PDB file of C-alpha atoms and ligand atoms in Angstrom:
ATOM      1  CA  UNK J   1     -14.956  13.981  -6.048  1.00 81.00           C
ATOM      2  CA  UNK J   2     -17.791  11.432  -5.218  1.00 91.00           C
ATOM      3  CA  UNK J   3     -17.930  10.376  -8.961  1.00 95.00           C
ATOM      4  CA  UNK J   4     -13.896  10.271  -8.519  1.00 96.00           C
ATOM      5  CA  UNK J   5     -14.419   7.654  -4.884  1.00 96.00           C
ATOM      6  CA  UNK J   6     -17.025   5.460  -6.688  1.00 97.00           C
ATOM      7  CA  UNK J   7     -15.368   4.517  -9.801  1.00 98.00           C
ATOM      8  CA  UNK J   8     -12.324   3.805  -7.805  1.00 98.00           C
ATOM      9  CA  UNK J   9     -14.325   1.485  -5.550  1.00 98.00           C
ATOM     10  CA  UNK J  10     -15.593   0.203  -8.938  1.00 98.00           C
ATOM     11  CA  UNK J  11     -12.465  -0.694 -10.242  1.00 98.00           C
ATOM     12  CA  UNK J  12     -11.008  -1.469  -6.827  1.00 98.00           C
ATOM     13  CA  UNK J  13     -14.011  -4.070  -6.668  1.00 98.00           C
ATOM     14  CA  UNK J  14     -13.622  -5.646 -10.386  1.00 98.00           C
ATOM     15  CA  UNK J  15      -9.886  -5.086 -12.369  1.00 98.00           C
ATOM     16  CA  UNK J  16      -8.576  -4.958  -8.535  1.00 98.00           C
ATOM     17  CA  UNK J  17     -11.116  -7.770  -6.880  1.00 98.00           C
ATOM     18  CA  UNK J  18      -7.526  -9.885  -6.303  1.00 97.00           C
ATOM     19  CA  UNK J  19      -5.619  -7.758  -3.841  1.00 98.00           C
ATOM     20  CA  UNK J  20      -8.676  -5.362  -2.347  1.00 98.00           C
ATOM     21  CA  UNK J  21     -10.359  -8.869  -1.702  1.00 98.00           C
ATOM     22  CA  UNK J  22      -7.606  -9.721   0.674  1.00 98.00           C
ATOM     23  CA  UNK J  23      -7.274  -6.522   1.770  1.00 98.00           C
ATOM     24  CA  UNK J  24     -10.824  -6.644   2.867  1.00 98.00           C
ATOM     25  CA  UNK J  25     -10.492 -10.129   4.760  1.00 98.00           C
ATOM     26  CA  UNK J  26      -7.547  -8.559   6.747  1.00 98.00           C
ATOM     27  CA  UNK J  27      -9.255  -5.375   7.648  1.00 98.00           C
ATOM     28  CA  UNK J  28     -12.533  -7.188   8.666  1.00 98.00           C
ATOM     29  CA  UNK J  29     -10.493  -9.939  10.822  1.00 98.00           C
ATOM     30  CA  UNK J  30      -8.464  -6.437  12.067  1.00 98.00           C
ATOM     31  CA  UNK J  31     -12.049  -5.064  13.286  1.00 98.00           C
ATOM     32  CA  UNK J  32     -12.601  -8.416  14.568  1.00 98.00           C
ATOM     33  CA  UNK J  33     -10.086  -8.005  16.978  1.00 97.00           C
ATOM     34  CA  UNK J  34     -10.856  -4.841  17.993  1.00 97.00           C
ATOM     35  CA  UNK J  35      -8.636  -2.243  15.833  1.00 97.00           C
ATOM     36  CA  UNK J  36     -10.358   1.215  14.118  1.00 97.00           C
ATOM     37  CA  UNK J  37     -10.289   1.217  10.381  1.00 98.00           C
ATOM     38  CA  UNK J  38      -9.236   4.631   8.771  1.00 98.00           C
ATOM     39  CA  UNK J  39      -9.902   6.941   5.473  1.00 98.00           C
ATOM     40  CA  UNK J  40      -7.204   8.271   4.136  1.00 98.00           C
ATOM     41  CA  UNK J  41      -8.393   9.561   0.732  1.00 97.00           C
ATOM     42  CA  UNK J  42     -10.620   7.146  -0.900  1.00 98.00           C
ATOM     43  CA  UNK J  43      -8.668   4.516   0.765  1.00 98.00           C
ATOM     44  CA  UNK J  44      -9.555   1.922   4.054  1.00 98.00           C
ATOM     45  CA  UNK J  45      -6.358   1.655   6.447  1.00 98.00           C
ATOM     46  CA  UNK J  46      -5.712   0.090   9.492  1.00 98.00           C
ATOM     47  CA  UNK J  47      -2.498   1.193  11.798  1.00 98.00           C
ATOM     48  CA  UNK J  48      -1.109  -1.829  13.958  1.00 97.00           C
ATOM     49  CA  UNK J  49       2.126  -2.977  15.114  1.00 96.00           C
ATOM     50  CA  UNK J  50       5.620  -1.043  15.316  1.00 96.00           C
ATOM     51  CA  UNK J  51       8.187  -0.575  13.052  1.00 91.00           C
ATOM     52  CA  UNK J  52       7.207  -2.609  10.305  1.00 94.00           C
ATOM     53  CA  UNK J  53       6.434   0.023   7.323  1.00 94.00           C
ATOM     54  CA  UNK J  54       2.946  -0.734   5.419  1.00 96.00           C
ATOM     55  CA  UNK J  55       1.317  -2.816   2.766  1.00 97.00           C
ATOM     56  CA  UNK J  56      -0.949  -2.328   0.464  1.00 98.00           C
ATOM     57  CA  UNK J  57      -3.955  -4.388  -0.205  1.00 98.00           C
ATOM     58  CA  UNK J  58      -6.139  -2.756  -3.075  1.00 98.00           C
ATOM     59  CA  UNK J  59      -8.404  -0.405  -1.683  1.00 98.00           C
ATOM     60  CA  UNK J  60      -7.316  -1.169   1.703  1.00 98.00           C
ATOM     61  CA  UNK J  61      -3.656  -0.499   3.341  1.00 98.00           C
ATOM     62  CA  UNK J  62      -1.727  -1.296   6.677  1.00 98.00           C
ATOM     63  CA  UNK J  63       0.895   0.982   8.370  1.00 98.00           C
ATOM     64  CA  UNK J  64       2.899   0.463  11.426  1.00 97.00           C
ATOM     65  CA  UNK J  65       0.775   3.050  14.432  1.00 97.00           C
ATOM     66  CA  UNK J  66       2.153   6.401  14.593  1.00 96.00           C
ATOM     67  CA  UNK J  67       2.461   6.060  10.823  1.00 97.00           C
ATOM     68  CA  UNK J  68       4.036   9.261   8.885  1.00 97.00           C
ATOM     69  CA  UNK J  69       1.662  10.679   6.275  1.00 97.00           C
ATOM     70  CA  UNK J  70       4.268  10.391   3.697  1.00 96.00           C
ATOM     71  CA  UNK J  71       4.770   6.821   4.405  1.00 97.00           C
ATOM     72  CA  UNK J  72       0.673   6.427   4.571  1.00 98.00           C
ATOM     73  CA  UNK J  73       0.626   8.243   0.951  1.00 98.00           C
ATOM     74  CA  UNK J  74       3.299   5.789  -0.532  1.00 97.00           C
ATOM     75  CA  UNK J  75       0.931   2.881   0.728  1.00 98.00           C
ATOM     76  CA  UNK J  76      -2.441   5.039  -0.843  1.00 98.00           C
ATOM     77  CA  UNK J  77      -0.101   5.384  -4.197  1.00 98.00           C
ATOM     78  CA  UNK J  78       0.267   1.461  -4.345  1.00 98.00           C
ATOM     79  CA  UNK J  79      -3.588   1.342  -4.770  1.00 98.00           C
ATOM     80  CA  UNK J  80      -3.901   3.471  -7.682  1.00 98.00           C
ATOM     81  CA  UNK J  81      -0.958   0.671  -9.232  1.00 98.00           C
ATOM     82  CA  UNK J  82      -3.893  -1.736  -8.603  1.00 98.00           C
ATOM     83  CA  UNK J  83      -6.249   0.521 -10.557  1.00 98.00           C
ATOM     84  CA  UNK J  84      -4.328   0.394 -13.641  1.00 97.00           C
ATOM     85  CA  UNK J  85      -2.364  -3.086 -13.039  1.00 98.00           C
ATOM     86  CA  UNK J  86      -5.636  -4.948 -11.418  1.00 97.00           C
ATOM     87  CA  UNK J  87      -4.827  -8.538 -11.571  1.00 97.00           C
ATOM     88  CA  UNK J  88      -1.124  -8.017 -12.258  1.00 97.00           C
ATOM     89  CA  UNK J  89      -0.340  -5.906  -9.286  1.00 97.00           C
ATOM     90  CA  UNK J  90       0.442  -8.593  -7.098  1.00 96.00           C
ATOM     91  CA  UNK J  91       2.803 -10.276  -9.323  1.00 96.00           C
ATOM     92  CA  UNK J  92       4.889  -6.590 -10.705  1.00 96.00           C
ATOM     93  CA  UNK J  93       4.038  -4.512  -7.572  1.00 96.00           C
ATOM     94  CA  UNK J  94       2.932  -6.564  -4.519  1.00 95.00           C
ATOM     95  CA  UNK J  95       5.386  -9.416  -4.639  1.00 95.00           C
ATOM     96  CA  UNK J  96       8.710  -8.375  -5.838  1.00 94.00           C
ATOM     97  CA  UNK J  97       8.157  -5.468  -3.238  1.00 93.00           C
ATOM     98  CA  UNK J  98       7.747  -7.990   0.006  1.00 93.00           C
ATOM     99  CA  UNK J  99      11.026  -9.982  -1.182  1.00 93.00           C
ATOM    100  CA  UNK J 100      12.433  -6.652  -1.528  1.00 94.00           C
ATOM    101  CA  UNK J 101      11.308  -5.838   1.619  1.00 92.00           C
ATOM    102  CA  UNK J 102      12.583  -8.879   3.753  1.00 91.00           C
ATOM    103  CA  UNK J 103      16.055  -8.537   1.664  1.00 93.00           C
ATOM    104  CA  UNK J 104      16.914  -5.290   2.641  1.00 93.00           C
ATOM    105  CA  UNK J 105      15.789  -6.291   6.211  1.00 91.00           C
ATOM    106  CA  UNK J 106      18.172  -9.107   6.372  1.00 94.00           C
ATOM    107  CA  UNK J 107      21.095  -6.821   4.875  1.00 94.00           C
ATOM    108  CA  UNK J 108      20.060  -4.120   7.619  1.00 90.00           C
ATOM    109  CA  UNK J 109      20.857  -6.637  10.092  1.00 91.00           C
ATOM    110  CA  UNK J 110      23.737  -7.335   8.731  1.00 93.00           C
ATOM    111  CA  UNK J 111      25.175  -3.776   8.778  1.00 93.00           C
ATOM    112  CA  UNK J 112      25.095  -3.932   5.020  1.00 93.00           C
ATOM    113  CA  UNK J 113      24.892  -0.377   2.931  1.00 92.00           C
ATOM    114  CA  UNK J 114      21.012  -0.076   1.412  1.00 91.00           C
ATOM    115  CA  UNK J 115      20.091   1.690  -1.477  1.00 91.00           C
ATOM    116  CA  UNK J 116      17.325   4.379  -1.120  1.00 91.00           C
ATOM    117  CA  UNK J 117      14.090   3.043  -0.436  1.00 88.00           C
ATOM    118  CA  UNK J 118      12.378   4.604  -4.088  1.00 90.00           C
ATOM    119  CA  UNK J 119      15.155   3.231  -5.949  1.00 90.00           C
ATOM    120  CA  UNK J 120      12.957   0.456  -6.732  1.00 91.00           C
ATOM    121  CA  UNK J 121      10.772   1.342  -9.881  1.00 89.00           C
ATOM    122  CA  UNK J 122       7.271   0.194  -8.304  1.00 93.00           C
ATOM    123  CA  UNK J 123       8.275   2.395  -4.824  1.00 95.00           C
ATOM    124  CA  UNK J 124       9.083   5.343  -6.717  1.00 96.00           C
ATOM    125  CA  UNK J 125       6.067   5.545  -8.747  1.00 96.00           C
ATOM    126  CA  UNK J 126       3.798   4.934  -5.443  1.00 97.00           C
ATOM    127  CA  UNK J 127       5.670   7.457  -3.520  1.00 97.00           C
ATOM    128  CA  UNK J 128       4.805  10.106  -6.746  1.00 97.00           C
ATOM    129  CA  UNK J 129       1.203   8.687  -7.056  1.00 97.00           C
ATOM    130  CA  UNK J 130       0.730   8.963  -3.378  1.00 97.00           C
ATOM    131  CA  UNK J 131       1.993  12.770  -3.812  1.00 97.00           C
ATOM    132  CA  UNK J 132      -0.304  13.077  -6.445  1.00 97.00           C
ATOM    133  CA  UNK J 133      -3.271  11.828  -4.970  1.00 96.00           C
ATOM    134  CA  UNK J 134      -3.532  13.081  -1.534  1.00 97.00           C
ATOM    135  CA  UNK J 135      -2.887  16.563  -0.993  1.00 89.00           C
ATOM    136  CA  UNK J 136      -2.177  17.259   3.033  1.00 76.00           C
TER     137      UNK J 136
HETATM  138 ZN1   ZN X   1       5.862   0.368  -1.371  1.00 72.56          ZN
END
């Protein structure tokens, strides 16, 4: 288990520097203004906010308060992407997933029928890593 945490906090810090870098900066500026950072797993999260959903960061994840734990293992599965994908992630994983995000949004709004959430490649597999890697 602790060799497990620090060689994902290795890679988190190296492959992954690009997204658990910013993930960092936002959770710092988060304590900053006065919010509690959270372990879930090996990961760092900070709940703000309502009805948003969650990012991922790297290492580090946001969730909307009150967050379920199945959507805080999705976010937790999008880190272990950023194990494997490091520098990548943000352009297979991080970015098609917020312009995925804001389209369905925008169809929402416009009464429009959605397809499920995981029918998105990158959402499915973090929903199953998530599973995978935190037990409740
Ligand atoms: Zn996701």
């Amino acid at each position: 288990m602790v060799i497990k945490f620090i060689l994902y906090w290795i890679i988190q810090l190296t492959w992954g520097i690009v997204l658990t870098a910013i993930g960092g900066f936002i959770t710092v500026m988060l304590i900053i203004f006065g919010y509690k950072p959270k372990v879930f797993g090996f990961s760092v999260y900070v709940e703000f906010g309502t009805n948003w959903g969650g990012l991922n960061l790297g290492g580090f994840f946001f969730v909307q308060n009150g967050a379920s734990l199945s959507l805080k293992q999705h976010e937790y599965g999008h880190s272990f992407q950023n194990l494997w994908l490091g520098p990548l992630t943000p352009f297979l994983i991080t970015i098609p997933s917020a312009v995925r995000y804001h389209y369905r949004r925008i169809k929402r709004k416009k009464g429009l029928r959605l397809k499920p959430y995981d029918s998105f490649w990158c959402e499915k597999w973090a929903t199953d890593l998530g599973k995978k890697y935190y037990k409740s």
